């Protein structure tokens, strides 16, 4: 199960990845987490990445690909991996394919959690988080159902920001969806349903 996870912000990628990790123990590899860990550990690639991050620039493809390749060389990925947040462009997808080919571990699927953008706008603008324990709920939760803490709306969950994030996603990721469709690897799942129903379809599509 070597998977690339695709989907707009708020589509529910994290929820589905967490379910796969829980049931199958497959490592969930988030490039954001990896970058932060490499910087903290002070590795060569981490130092390179930090100089770009400190300047507010995008980390170049070769550094990201180096980090991903390094991570995929670790023993826990031998039974599979779920890549989240990478690749972000067609060029990165081509480079990833080349590295996986060298490792003899090609992708089994590019899993797209597909949700209409208007549904995502509604979903994210009504999202609320607990200040105490981080529980994610909705505007229906006046207080946290887990710990009773105060619920608040994140700054980036306002409508203008959400729409901007969706525009950026659309421009950068649409070519990627076409790329994986062309490679016959794209698996599209309707994400606008109960997460358990979505997960049942994910497992079916991945033949798990």
JSON list of C-alpha atoms in Angstrom, two decimals:
[
{"chain": "A", "resi": 1, "resn": "UNK", "atom": "CA", "xyz": [0.00, 0.00, 0.00]},
{"chain": "A", "resi": 2, "resn": "UNK", "atom": "CA", "xyz": [2.12, 2.88, -1.33]},
{"chain": "A", "resi": 3, "resn": "UNK", "atom": "CA", "xyz": [-0.30, 5.79, -1.51]},
{"chain": "A", "resi": 4, "resn": "UNK", "atom": "CA", "xyz": [-0.23, 9.48, -2.37]},
{"chain": "A", "resi": 5, "resn": "UNK", "atom": "CA", "xyz": [-3.15, 11.26, -0.66]},
{"chain": "A", "resi": 6, "resn": "UNK", "atom": "CA", "xyz": [-4.81, 14.11, -2.56]},
{"chain": "A", "resi": 7, "resn": "UNK", "atom": "CA", "xyz": [-7.66, 16.45, -1.67]},
{"chain": "A", "resi": 8, "resn": "UNK", "atom": "CA", "xyz": [-8.43, 20.07, -0.94]},
{"chain": "A", "resi": 9, "resn": "UNK", "atom": "CA", "xyz": [-7.96, 21.60, 2.53]},
{"chain": "A", "resi": 10, "resn": "UNK", "atom": "CA", "xyz": [-10.91, 20.41, 4.63]},
{"chain": "A", "resi": 11, "resn": "UNK", "atom": "CA", "xyz": [-11.75, 17.45, 2.36]},
{"chain": "A", "resi": 12, "resn": "UNK", "atom": "CA", "xyz": [-11.06, 15.00, 5.19]},
{"chain": "A", "resi": 13, "resn": "UNK", "atom": "CA", "xyz": [-7.67, 13.61, 4.09]},
{"chain": "A", "resi": 14, "resn": "UNK", "atom": "CA", "xyz": [-6.33, 13.63, 7.65]},
{"chain": "A", "resi": 15, "resn": "UNK", "atom": "CA", "xyz": [-9.35, 11.72, 8.95]},
{"chain": "A", "resi": 16, "resn": "UNK", "atom": "CA", "xyz": [-8.98, 8.99, 6.32]},
{"chain": "A", "resi": 17, "resn": "UNK", "atom": "CA", "xyz": [-5.20, 8.77, 6.79]},
{"chain": "A", "resi": 18, "resn": "UNK", "atom": "CA", "xyz": [-5.70, 8.37, 10.56]},
{"chain": "A", "resi": 19, "resn": "UNK", "atom": "CA", "xyz": [-8.15, 5.49, 9.97]},
{"chain": "A", "resi": 20, "resn": "UNK", "atom": "CA", "xyz": [-5.68, 3.71, 7.64]},
{"chain": "A", "resi": 21, "resn": "UNK", "atom": "CA", "xyz": [-2.86, 4.20, 10.15]},
{"chain": "A", "resi": 22, "resn": "UNK", "atom": "CA", "xyz": [-5.01, 2.86, 13.00]},
{"chain": "A", "resi": 23, "resn": "UNK", "atom": "CA", "xyz": [-6.14, -0.25, 11.12]},
{"chain": "A", "resi": 24, "resn": "UNK", "atom": "CA", "xyz": [-3.03, -1.13, 9.13]},
{"chain": "A", "resi": 25, "resn": "UNK", "atom": "CA", "xyz": [-0.16, 0.62, 10.95]},
{"chain": "A", "resi": 26, "resn": "UNK", "atom": "CA", "xyz": [0.99, 2.21, 7.68]},
{"chain": "A", "resi": 27, "resn": "UNK", "atom": "CA", "xyz": [3.23, 5.23, 8.32]},
{"chain": "A", "resi": 28, "resn": "UNK", "atom": "CA", "xyz": [1.51, 8.55, 7.51]},
{"chain": "A", "resi": 29, "resn": "UNK", "atom": "CA", "xyz": [4.26, 10.75, 6.06]},
{"chain": "A", "resi": 30, "resn": "UNK", "atom": "CA", "xyz": [3.44, 14.46, 6.14]},
{"chain": "A", "resi": 31, "resn": "UNK", "atom": "CA", "xyz": [6.09, 16.61, 4.47]},
{"chain": "A", "resi": 32, "resn": "UNK", "atom": "CA", "xyz": [5.27, 19.51, 6.80]},
{"chain": "A", "resi": 33, "resn": "UNK", "atom": "CA", "xyz": [6.00, 17.36, 9.85]},
{"chain": "A", "resi": 34, "resn": "UNK", "atom": "CA", "xyz": [9.15, 15.97, 8.20]},
{"chain": "A", "resi": 35, "resn": "UNK", "atom": "CA", "xyz": [10.51, 19.44, 7.42]},
{"chain": "A", "resi": 36, "resn": "UNK", "atom": "CA", "xyz": [9.96, 20.58, 11.00]},
{"chain": "A", "resi": 37, "resn": "UNK", "atom": "CA", "xyz": [11.59, 17.39, 12.35]},
{"chain": "A", "resi": 38, "resn": "UNK", "atom": "CA", "xyz": [14.63, 17.70, 10.04]},
{"chain": "A", "resi": 39, "resn": "UNK", "atom": "CA", "xyz": [15.13, 21.35, 11.00]},
{"chain": "A", "resi": 40, "resn": "UNK", "atom": "CA", "xyz": [14.84, 20.46, 14.70]},
{"chain": "A", "resi": 41, "resn": "UNK", "atom": "CA", "xyz": [17.29, 17.55, 14.32]},
{"chain": "A", "resi": 42, "resn": "UNK", "atom": "CA", "xyz": [19.74, 19.78, 12.45]},
{"chain": "A", "resi": 43, "resn": "UNK", "atom": "CA", "xyz": [20.32, 17.28, 9.60]},
{"chain": "A", "resi": 44, "resn": "UNK", "atom": "CA", "xyz": [22.07, 18.49, 6.42]},
{"chain": "A", "resi": 45, "resn": "UNK", "atom": "CA", "xyz": [18.76, 18.59, 4.55]},
{"chain": "A", "resi": 46, "resn": "UNK", "atom": "CA", "xyz": [17.13, 20.23, 7.57]},
{"chain": "A", "resi": 47, "resn": "UNK", "atom": "CA", "xyz": [19.74, 23.03, 7.56]},
{"chain": "A", "resi": 48, "resn": "UNK", "atom": "CA", "xyz": [19.17, 23.56, 3.82]},
{"chain": "A", "resi": 49, "resn": "UNK", "atom": "CA", "xyz": [15.40, 23.66, 4.29]},
{"chain": "A", "resi": 50, "resn": "UNK", "atom": "CA", "xyz": [15.67, 26.07, 7.25]},
{"chain": "A", "resi": 51, "resn": "UNK", "atom": "CA", "xyz": [17.47, 28.73, 5.20]},
{"chain": "A", "resi": 52, "resn": "UNK", "atom": "CA", "xyz": [14.55, 28.80, 2.73]},
{"chain": "A", "resi": 53, "resn": "UNK", "atom": "CA", "xyz": [11.87, 28.59, 5.43]},
{"chain": "A", "resi": 54, "resn": "UNK", "atom": "CA", "xyz": [13.46, 31.45, 7.40]},
{"chain": "A", "resi": 55, "resn": "UNK", "atom": "CA", "xyz": [13.40, 33.61, 4.27]},
{"chain": "A", "resi": 56, "resn": "UNK", "atom": "CA", "xyz": [9.75, 32.75, 3.71]},
{"chain": "A", "resi": 57, "resn": "UNK", "atom": "CA", "xyz": [10.54, 30.98, 0.43]},
{"chain": "A", "resi": 58, "resn": "UNK", "atom": "CA", "xyz": [9.24, 27.64, -0.81]},
{"chain": "A", "resi": 59, "resn": "UNK", "atom": "CA", "xyz": [11.63, 24.78, -0.05]},
{"chain": "A", "resi": 60, "resn": "UNK", "atom": "CA", "xyz": [13.08, 23.61, -3.42]},
{"chain": "A", "resi": 61, "resn": "UNK", "atom": "CA", "xyz": [11.99, 20.31, -4.93]},
{"chain": "A", "resi": 62, "resn": "UNK", "atom": "CA", "xyz": [15.41, 18.64, -4.58]},
{"chain": "A", "resi": 63, "resn": "UNK", "atom": "CA", "xyz": [15.45, 19.27, -0.79]},
{"chain": "A", "resi": 64, "resn": "UNK", "atom": "CA", "xyz": [11.88, 17.98, -0.31]},
{"chain": "A", "resi": 65, "resn": "UNK", "atom": "CA", "xyz": [12.53, 14.95, -2.52]},
{"chain": "A", "resi": 66, "resn": "UNK", "atom": "CA", "xyz": [15.73, 14.28, -0.59]},
{"chain": "A", "resi": 67, "resn": "UNK", "atom": "CA", "xyz": [13.78, 14.33, 2.69]},
{"chain": "A", "resi": 68, "resn": "UNK", "atom": "CA", "xyz": [11.05, 12.05, 1.32]},
{"chain": "A", "resi": 69, "resn": "UNK", "atom": "CA", "xyz": [13.59, 9.58, -0.11]},
{"chain": "A", "resi": 70, "resn": "UNK", "atom": "CA", "xyz": [15.47, 9.56, 3.22]},
{"chain": "A", "resi": 71, "resn": "UNK", "atom": "CA", "xyz": [12.21, 8.88, 5.09]},
{"chain": "A", "resi": 72, "resn": "UNK", "atom": "CA", "xyz": [11.19, 6.10, 2.69]},
{"chain": "A", "resi": 73, "resn": "UNK", "atom": "CA", "xyz": [14.52, 4.40, 3.41]},
{"chain": "A", "resi": 74, "resn": "UNK", "atom": "CA", "xyz": [13.48, 3.83, 7.05]},
{"chain": "A", "resi": 75, "resn": "UNK", "atom": "CA", "xyz": [12.41, 0.27, 7.99]},
{"chain": "A", "resi": 76, "resn": "UNK", "atom": "CA", "xyz": [8.85, 1.15, 9.07]},
{"chain": "A", "resi": 77, "resn": "UNK", "atom": "CA", "xyz": [7.93, 2.04, 5.47]},
{"chain": "A", "resi": 78, "resn": "UNK", "atom": "CA", "xyz": [8.76, -1.40, 4.05]},
{"chain": "A", "resi": 79, "resn": "UNK", "atom": "CA", "xyz": [5.13, -2.54, 4.22]},
{"chain": "A", "resi": 80, "resn": "UNK", "atom": "CA", "xyz": [3.88, 0.71, 2.69]},
{"chain": "A", "resi": 81, "resn": "UNK", "atom": "CA", "xyz": [3.40, 4.44, 3.23]},
{"chain": "A", "resi": 82, "resn": "UNK", "atom": "CA", "xyz": [0.82, 7.22, 2.94]},
{"chain": "A", "resi": 83, "resn": "UNK", "atom": "CA", "xyz": [2.32, 10.43, 1.52]},
{"chain": "A", "resi": 84, "resn": "UNK", "atom": "CA", "xyz": [0.40, 13.56, 2.50]},
{"chain": "A", "resi": 85, "resn": "UNK", "atom": "CA", "xyz": [1.27, 17.07, 1.25]},
{"chain": "A", "resi": 86, "resn": "UNK", "atom": "CA", "xyz": [3.66, 15.73, -1.37]},
{"chain": "A", "resi": 87, "resn": "UNK", "atom": "CA", "xyz": [3.90, 15.81, -4.32]},
{"chain": "A", "resi": 88, "resn": "UNK", "atom": "CA", "xyz": [2.32, 19.24, -4.84]},
{"chain": "A", "resi": 89, "resn": "UNK", "atom": "CA", "xyz": [3.22, 19.68, -8.52]},
{"chain": "A", "resi": 90, "resn": "UNK", "atom": "CA", "xyz": [3.56, 17.46, -11.60]},
{"chain": "A", "resi": 91, "resn": "UNK", "atom": "CA", "xyz": [7.36, 18.03, -11.56]},
{"chain": "A", "resi": 92, "resn": "UNK", "atom": "CA", "xyz": [7.51, 16.69, -7.98]},
{"chain": "A", "resi": 93, "resn": "UNK", "atom": "CA", "xyz": [5.33, 13.72, -9.02]},
{"chain": "A", "resi": 94, "resn": "UNK", "atom": "CA", "xyz": [7.74, 12.82, -11.85]},
{"chain": "A", "resi": 95, "resn": "UNK", "atom": "CA", "xyz": [10.74, 13.10, -9.47]},
{"chain": "A", "resi": 96, "resn": "UNK", "atom": "CA", "xyz": [8.95, 10.97, -6.86]},
{"chain": "A", "resi": 97, "resn": "UNK", "atom": "CA", "xyz": [8.21, 8.28, -9.46]},
{"chain": "A", "resi": 98, "resn": "UNK", "atom": "CA", "xyz": [11.91, 8.20, -10.42]},
{"chain": "A", "resi": 99, "resn": "UNK", "atom": "CA", "xyz": [13.01, 7.79, -6.77]},
{"chain": "A", "resi": 100, "resn": "UNK", "atom": "CA", "xyz": [10.39, 5.10, -6.06]},
{"chain": "A", "resi": 101, "resn": "UNK", "atom": "CA", "xyz": [11.46, 3.28, -9.22]},
{"chain": "A", "resi": 102, "resn": "UNK", "atom": "CA", "xyz": [15.07, 3.24, -7.92]},
{"chain": "A", "resi": 103, "resn": "UNK", "atom": "CA", "xyz": [13.80, 1.82, -4.62]},
{"chain": "A", "resi": 104, "resn": "UNK", "atom": "CA", "xyz": [11.68, -0.75, -6.50]},
{"chain": "A", "resi": 105, "resn": "UNK", "atom": "CA", "xyz": [8.55, 0.48, -4.67]},
{"chain": "A", "resi": 106, "resn": "UNK", "atom": "CA", "xyz": [6.15, 2.06, -7.16]},
{"chain": "A", "resi": 107, "resn": "UNK", "atom": "CA", "xyz": [2.93, 3.79, -6.09]},
{"chain": "A", "resi": 108, "resn": "UNK", "atom": "CA", "xyz": [-0.16, 1.62, -5.81]},
{"chain": "A", "resi": 109, "resn": "UNK", "atom": "CA", "xyz": [-2.61, 4.53, -5.98]},
{"chain": "A", "resi": 110, "resn": "UNK", "atom": "CA", "xyz": [-3.13, 8.29, -5.84]},
{"chain": "A", "resi": 111, "resn": "UNK", "atom": "CA", "xyz": [-6.17, 8.57, -3.59]},
{"chain": "A", "resi": 112, "resn": "UNK", "atom": "CA", "xyz": [-8.28, 11.69, -4.14]},
{"chain": "A", "resi": 113, "resn": "UNK", "atom": "CA", "xyz": [-10.82, 12.59, -1.45]},
{"chain": "A", "resi": 114, "resn": "UNK", "atom": "CA", "xyz": [-13.14, 14.65, -3.63]},
{"chain": "A", "resi": 115, "resn": "UNK", "atom": "CA", "xyz": [-15.48, 17.25, -2.09]},
{"chain": "A", "resi": 116, "resn": "UNK", "atom": "CA", "xyz": [-17.25, 20.14, -3.84]},
{"chain": "A", "resi": 117, "resn": "UNK", "atom": "CA", "xyz": [-15.61, 23.48, -3.00]},
{"chain": "A", "resi": 118, "resn": "UNK", "atom": "CA", "xyz": [-18.85, 25.05, -1.70]},
{"chain": "A", "resi": 119, "resn": "UNK", "atom": "CA", "xyz": [-19.25, 22.14, 0.72]},
{"chain": "A", "resi": 120, "resn": "UNK", "atom": "CA", "xyz": [-15.69, 22.71, 1.94]},
{"chain": "A", "resi": 121, "resn": "UNK", "atom": "CA", "xyz": [-16.31, 26.46, 2.43]},
{"chain": "A", "resi": 122, "resn": "UNK", "atom": "CA", "xyz": [-19.36, 25.64, 4.56]},
{"chain": "A", "resi": 123, "resn": "UNK", "atom": "CA", "xyz": [-17.49, 22.88, 6.42]},
{"chain": "A", "resi": 124, "resn": "UNK", "atom": "CA", "xyz": [-14.43, 24.99, 7.29]},
{"chain": "A", "resi": 125, "resn": "UNK", "atom": "CA", "xyz": [-16.21, 28.24, 8.14]},
{"chain": "A", "resi": 126, "resn": "UNK", "atom": "CA", "xyz": [-18.41, 26.36, 10.63]},
{"chain": "A", "resi": 127, "resn": "UNK", "atom": "CA", "xyz": [-15.43, 24.52, 12.16]},
{"chain": "A", "resi": 128, "resn": "UNK", "atom": "CA", "xyz": [-14.61, 25.30, 15.79]},
{"chain": "A", "resi": 129, "resn": "UNK", "atom": "CA", "xyz": [-11.66, 24.17, 17.94]},
{"chain": "A", "resi": 130, "resn": "UNK", "atom": "CA", "xyz": [-11.30, 23.73, 21.68]},
{"chain": "A", "resi": 131, "resn": "UNK", "atom": "CA", "xyz": [-8.77, 26.09, 23.29]},
{"chain": "A", "resi": 132, "resn": "UNK", "atom": "CA", "xyz": [-7.99, 23.49, 25.95]},
{"chain": "A", "resi": 133, "resn": "UNK", "atom": "CA", "xyz": [-7.68, 20.09, 24.25]},
{"chain": "A", "resi": 134, "resn": "UNK", "atom": "CA", "xyz": [-7.73, 20.89, 20.51]},
{"chain": "A", "resi": 135, "resn": "UNK", "atom": "CA", "xyz": [-10.97, 18.95, 19.85]},
{"chain": "A", "resi": 136, "resn": "UNK", "atom": "CA", "xyz": [-12.43, 19.87, 16.44]},
{"chain": "A", "resi": 137, "resn": "UNK", "atom": "CA", "xyz": [-16.17, 20.42, 16.39]},
{"chain": "A", "resi": 138, "resn": "UNK", "atom": "CA", "xyz": [-18.66, 22.74, 14.71]},
{"chain": "A", "resi": 139, "resn": "UNK", "atom": "CA", "xyz": [-20.56, 25.94, 15.49]},
{"chain": "A", "resi": 140, "resn": "UNK", "atom": "CA", "xyz": [-23.18, 23.70, 17.12]},
{"chain": "A", "resi": 141, "resn": "UNK", "atom": "CA", "xyz": [-20.67, 23.09, 19.95]},
{"chain": "A", "resi": 142, "resn": "UNK", "atom": "CA", "xyz": [-20.98, 26.02, 22.36]},
{"chain": "A", "resi": 143, "resn": "UNK", "atom": "CA", "xyz": [-18.44, 24.27, 24.57]},
{"chain": "A", "resi": 144, "resn": "UNK", "atom": "CA", "xyz": [-16.12, 21.32, 24.04]},
{"chain": "A", "resi": 145, "resn": "UNK", "atom": "CA", "xyz": [-17.99, 17.98, 24.37]},
{"chain": "A", "resi": 146, "resn": "UNK", "atom": "CA", "xyz": [-14.73, 16.32, 25.48]},
{"chain": "A", "resi": 147, "resn": "UNK", "atom": "CA", "xyz": [-13.37, 18.62, 28.19]},
{"chain": "A", "resi": 148, "resn": "UNK", "atom": "CA", "xyz": [-15.90, 21.45, 28.52]},
{"chain": "A", "resi": 149, "resn": "UNK", "atom": "CA", "xyz": [-13.34, 23.99, 27.28]},
{"chain": "A", "resi": 150, "resn": "UNK", "atom": "CA", "xyz": [-14.05, 27.11, 25.25]},
{"chain": "A", "resi": 151, "resn": "UNK", "atom": "CA", "xyz": [-14.56, 26.62, 21.49]},
{"chain": "A", "resi": 152, "resn": "UNK", "atom": "CA", "xyz": [-13.20, 29.20, 19.02]},
{"chain": "A", "resi": 153, "resn": "UNK", "atom": "CA", "xyz": [-12.87, 29.78, 15.27]},
{"chain": "A", "resi": 154, "resn": "UNK", "atom": "CA", "xyz": [-9.35, 29.66, 13.84]},
{"chain": "A", "resi": 155, "resn": "UNK", "atom": "CA", "xyz": [-8.23, 32.81, 11.97]},
{"chain": "A", "resi": 156, "resn": "UNK", "atom": "CA", "xyz": [-7.70, 30.86, 8.75]},
{"chain": "A", "resi": 157, "resn": "UNK", "atom": "CA", "xyz": [-11.24, 29.42, 8.84]},
{"chain": "A", "resi": 158, "resn": "UNK", "atom": "CA", "xyz": [-12.88, 32.67, 7.71]},
{"chain": "A", "resi": 159, "resn": "UNK", "atom": "CA", "xyz": [-14.56, 32.57, 4.28]},
{"chain": "A", "resi": 160, "resn": "UNK", "atom": "CA", "xyz": [-12.11, 34.81, 2.36]},
{"chain": "A", "resi": 161, "resn": "UNK", "atom": "CA", "xyz": [-9.08, 32.80, 3.54]},
{"chain": "A", "resi": 162, "resn": "UNK", "atom": "CA", "xyz": [-10.78, 29.46, 2.89]},
{"chain": "A", "resi": 163, "resn": "UNK", "atom": "CA", "xyz": [-11.70, 30.50, -0.68]},
{"chain": "A", "resi": 164, "resn": "UNK", "atom": "CA", "xyz": [-8.13, 31.71, -1.31]},
{"chain": "A", "resi": 165, "resn": "UNK", "atom": "CA", "xyz": [-6.69, 28.39, -0.04]},
{"chain": "A", "resi": 166, "resn": "UNK", "atom": "CA", "xyz": [-9.07, 26.51, -2.35]},
{"chain": "A", "resi": 167, "resn": "UNK", "atom": "CA", "xyz": [-8.01, 28.65, -5.34]},
{"chain": "A", "resi": 168, "resn": "UNK", "atom": "CA", "xyz": [-4.34, 27.95, -4.63]},
{"chain": "A", "resi": 169, "resn": "UNK", "atom": "CA", "xyz": [-5.08, 24.23, -4.28]},
{"chain": "A", "resi": 170, "resn": "UNK", "atom": "CA", "xyz": [-7.06, 24.18, -7.54]},
{"chain": "A", "resi": 171, "resn": "UNK", "atom": "CA", "xyz": [-4.29, 25.88, -9.53]},
{"chain": "A", "resi": 172, "resn": "UNK", "atom": "CA", "xyz": [-1.45, 23.74, -8.17]},
{"chain": "A", "resi": 173, "resn": "UNK", "atom": "CA", "xyz": [-3.13, 20.38, -7.77]},
{"chain": "A", "resi": 174, "resn": "UNK", "atom": "CA", "xyz": [-5.39, 20.08, -10.82]},
{"chain": "A", "resi": 175, "resn": "UNK", "atom": "CA", "xyz": [-2.41, 19.20, -13.09]},
{"chain": "A", "resi": 176, "resn": "UNK", "atom": "CA", "xyz": [-1.35, 16.62, -10.50]},
{"chain": "A", "resi": 177, "resn": "UNK", "atom": "CA", "xyz": [-4.77, 14.94, -10.63]},
{"chain": "A", "resi": 178, "resn": "UNK", "atom": "CA", "xyz": [-4.49, 14.84, -14.44]},
{"chain": "A", "resi": 179, "resn": "UNK", "atom": "CA", "xyz": [-0.96, 13.40, -14.15]},
{"chain": "A", "resi": 180, "resn": "UNK", "atom": "CA", "xyz": [-2.05, 10.50, -11.93]},
{"chain": "A", "resi": 181, "resn": "UNK", "atom": "CA", "xyz": [-5.16, 9.92, -14.05]},
{"chain": "A", "resi": 182, "resn": "UNK", "atom": "CA", "xyz": [-2.81, 9.61, -17.05]},
{"chain": "A", "resi": 183, "resn": "UNK", "atom": "CA", "xyz": [-0.67, 7.10, -15.10]},
{"chain": "A", "resi": 184, "resn": "UNK", "atom": "CA", "xyz": [-3.85, 5.10, -14.37]},
{"chain": "A", "resi": 185, "resn": "UNK", "atom": "CA", "xyz": [-3.23, 5.51, -10.63]},
{"chain": "A", "resi": 186, "resn": "UNK", "atom": "CA", "xyz": [-6.00, 7.96, -9.67]},
{"chain": "A", "resi": 187, "resn": "UNK", "atom": "CA", "xyz": [-8.70, 6.65, -7.33]},
{"chain": "A", "resi": 188, "resn": "UNK", "atom": "CA", "xyz": [-11.42, 9.24, -6.64]},
{"chain": "A", "resi": 189, "resn": "UNK", "atom": "CA", "xyz": [-13.70, 8.87, -3.60]},
{"chain": "A", "resi": 190, "resn": "UNK", "atom": "CA", "xyz": [-16.73, 11.05, -2.80]},
{"chain": "A", "resi": 191, "resn": "UNK", "atom": "CA", "xyz": [-15.72, 12.72, 0.49]},
{"chain": "A", "resi": 192, "resn": "UNK", "atom": "CA", "xyz": [-19.02, 14.50, 1.11]},
{"chain": "A", "resi": 193, "resn": "UNK", "atom": "CA", "xyz": [-20.44, 11.75, 3.33]},
{"chain": "A", "resi": 194, "resn": "UNK", "atom": "CA", "xyz": [-20.06, 10.26, 6.78]},
{"chain": "A", "resi": 195, "resn": "UNK", "atom": "CA", "xyz": [-16.32, 9.56, 7.34]},
{"chain": "A", "resi": 196, "resn": "UNK", "atom": "CA", "xyz": [-17.01, 5.85, 7.98]},
{"chain": "A", "resi": 197, "resn": "UNK", "atom": "CA", "xyz": [-18.82, 5.50, 4.64]},
{"chain": "A", "resi": 198, "resn": "UNK", "atom": "CA", "xyz": [-15.91, 7.28, 2.93]},
{"chain": "A", "resi": 199, "resn": "UNK", "atom": "CA", "xyz": [-13.45, 4.94, 4.66]},
{"chain": "A", "resi": 200, "resn": "UNK", "atom": "CA", "xyz": [-15.38, 1.84, 3.55]},
{"chain": "A", "resi": 201, "resn": "UNK", "atom": "CA", "xyz": [-15.05, 3.04, -0.06]},
{"chain": "A", "resi": 202, "resn": "UNK", "atom": "CA", "xyz": [-11.35, 3.87, 0.42]},
{"chain": "A", "resi": 203, "resn": "UNK", "atom": "CA", "xyz": [-10.65, 0.30, 1.58]},
{"chain": "A", "resi": 204, "resn": "UNK", "atom": "CA", "xyz": [-12.71, -1.14, -1.27]},
{"chain": "A", "resi": 205, "resn": "UNK", "atom": "CA", "xyz": [-10.91, 1.01, -3.85]},
{"chain": "A", "resi": 206, "resn": "UNK", "atom": "CA", "xyz": [-7.50, 0.04, -2.43]},
{"chain": "A", "resi": 207, "resn": "UNK", "atom": "CA", "xyz": [-8.56, -3.62, -2.22]},
{"chain": "A", "resi": 208, "resn": "UNK", "atom": "CA", "xyz": [-7.76, -3.79, 1.50]}
]
